[in-house]
mmCIF file of C-alpha atoms in Angstrom:
data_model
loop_
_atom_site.group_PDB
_atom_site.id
_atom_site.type_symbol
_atom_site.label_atom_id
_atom_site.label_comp_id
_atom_site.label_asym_id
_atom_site.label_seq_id
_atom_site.Cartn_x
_atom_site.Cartn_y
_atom_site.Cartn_z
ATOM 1 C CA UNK G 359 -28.707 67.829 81.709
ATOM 2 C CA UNK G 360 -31.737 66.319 80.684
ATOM 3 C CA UNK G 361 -30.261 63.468 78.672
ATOM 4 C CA UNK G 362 -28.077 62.699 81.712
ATOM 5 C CA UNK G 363 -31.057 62.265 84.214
ATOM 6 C CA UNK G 364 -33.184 60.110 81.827
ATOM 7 C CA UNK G 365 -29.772 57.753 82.018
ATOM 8 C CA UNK G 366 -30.983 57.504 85.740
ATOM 9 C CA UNK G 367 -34.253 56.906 85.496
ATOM 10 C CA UNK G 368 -35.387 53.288 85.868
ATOM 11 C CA UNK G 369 -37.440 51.962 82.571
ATOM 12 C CA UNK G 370 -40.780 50.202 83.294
ATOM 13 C CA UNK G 371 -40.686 46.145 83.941
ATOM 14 C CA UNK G 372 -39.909 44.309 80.439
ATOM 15 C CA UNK G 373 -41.501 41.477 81.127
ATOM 16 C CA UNK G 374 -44.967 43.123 80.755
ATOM 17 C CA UNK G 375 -45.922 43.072 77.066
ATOM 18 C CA UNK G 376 -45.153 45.740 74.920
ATOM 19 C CA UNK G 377 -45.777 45.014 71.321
ATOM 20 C CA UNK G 378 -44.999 48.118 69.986
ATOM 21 C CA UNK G 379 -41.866 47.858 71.478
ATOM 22 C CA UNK G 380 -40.724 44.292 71.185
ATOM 23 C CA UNK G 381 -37.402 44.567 69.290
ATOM 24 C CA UNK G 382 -36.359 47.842 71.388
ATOM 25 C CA UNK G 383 -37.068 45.653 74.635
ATOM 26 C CA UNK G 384 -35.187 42.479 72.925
ATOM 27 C CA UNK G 385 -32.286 44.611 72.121
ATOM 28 C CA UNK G 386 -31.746 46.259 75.202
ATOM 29 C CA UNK G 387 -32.140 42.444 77.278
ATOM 30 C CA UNK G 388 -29.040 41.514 74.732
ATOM 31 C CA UNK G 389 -26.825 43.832 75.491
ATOM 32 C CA UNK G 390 -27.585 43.534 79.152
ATOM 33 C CA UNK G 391 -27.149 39.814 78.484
ATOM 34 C CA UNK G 392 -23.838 40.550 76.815
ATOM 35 C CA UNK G 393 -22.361 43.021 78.675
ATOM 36 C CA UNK G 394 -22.977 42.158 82.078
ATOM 37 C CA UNK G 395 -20.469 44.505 83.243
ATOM 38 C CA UNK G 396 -20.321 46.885 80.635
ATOM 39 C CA UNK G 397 -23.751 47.726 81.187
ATOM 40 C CA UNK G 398 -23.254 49.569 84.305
ATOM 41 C CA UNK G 399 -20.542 51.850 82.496
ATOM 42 C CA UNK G 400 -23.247 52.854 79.469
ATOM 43 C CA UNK G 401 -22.579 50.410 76.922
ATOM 44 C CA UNK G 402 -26.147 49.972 76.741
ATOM 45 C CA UNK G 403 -27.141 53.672 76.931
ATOM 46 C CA UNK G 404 -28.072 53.581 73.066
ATOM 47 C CA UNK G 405 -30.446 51.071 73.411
ATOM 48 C CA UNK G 406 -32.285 52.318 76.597
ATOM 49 C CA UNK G 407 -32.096 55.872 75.326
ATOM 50 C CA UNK G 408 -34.409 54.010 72.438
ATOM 51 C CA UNK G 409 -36.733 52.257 74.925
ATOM 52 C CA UNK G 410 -37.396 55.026 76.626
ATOM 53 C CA UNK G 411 -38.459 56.798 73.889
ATOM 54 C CA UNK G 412 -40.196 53.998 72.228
ATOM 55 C CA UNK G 413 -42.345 53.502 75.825
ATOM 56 C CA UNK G 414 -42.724 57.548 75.439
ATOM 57 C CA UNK G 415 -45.057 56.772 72.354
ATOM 58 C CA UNK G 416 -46.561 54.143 73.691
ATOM 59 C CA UNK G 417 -47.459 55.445 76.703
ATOM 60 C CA UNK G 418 -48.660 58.908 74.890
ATOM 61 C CA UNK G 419 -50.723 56.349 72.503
ATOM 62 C CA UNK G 420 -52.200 55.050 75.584
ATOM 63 C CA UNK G 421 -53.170 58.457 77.503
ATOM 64 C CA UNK G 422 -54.840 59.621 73.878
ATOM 65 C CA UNK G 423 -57.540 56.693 73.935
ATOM 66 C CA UNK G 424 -58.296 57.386 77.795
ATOM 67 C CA UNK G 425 -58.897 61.304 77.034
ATOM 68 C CA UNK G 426 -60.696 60.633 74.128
ATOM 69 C CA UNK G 427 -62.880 58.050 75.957
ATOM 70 C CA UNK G 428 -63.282 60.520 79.213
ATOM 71 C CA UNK G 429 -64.612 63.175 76.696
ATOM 72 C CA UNK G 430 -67.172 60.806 74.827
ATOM 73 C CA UNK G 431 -68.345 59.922 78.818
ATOM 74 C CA UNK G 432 -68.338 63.376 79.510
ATOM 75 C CA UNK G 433 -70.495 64.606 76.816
ATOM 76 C CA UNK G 434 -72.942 61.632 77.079
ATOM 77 C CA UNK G 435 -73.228 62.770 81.221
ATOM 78 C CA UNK G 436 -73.775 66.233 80.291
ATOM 79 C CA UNK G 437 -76.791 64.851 77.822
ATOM 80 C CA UNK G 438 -78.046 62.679 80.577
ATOM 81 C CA UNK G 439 -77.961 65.827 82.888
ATOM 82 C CA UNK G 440 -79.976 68.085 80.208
ATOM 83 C CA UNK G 441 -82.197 65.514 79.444
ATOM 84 C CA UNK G 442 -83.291 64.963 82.655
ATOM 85 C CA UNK G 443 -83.380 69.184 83.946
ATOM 86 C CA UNK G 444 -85.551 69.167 80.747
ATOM 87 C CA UNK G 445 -87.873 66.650 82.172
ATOM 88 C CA UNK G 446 -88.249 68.284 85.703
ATOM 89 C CA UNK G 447 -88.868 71.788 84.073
ATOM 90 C CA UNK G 448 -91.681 69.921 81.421
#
């Protein structure tokens, strides 16, 4: 069941750049582009079952750097908060 709603789910816009997925987002455009009608009866489901999965790691690439950045900020806050109760109690 799952497979079958990810078939219904609308991918993100192409034209934004996606490096690590270039040849997935070509290849899926080209079989749009050559089966304009096809498309609508899963001749491209292959090839967007790929781009989903290939914006999957991207996106889960992405959401890595942001936690790891929101724990360095976090740590630094909570030194910048000790610091300064040690100052008011000194």
């Amino acid at each position: 069941l799952k497979d079958d709603i990810s078939l219904l789910i609308m991918h993100p816009p192409l034209f934004k750049d996606h490096p690590d997925c270039k040849e997935v987002v070509n290849a899926l455009v080209q079989c749009h582009e050559e089966h304009n009608i096809g498309k609508f009866f899963g001749l491209c489901n292959e090839q967007k079952a790929r781009l989903d999965h290939c914006f999957f790691l991207e996106k889960d690439a992405k959401r890595k750097v942001i936690a790891e950045k929101a724990m360095r900020e976090e740590r630094a806050f909570e030194k910048y908060l000790a610091d300064l109760e040690s100052k008011n109690k000194g």
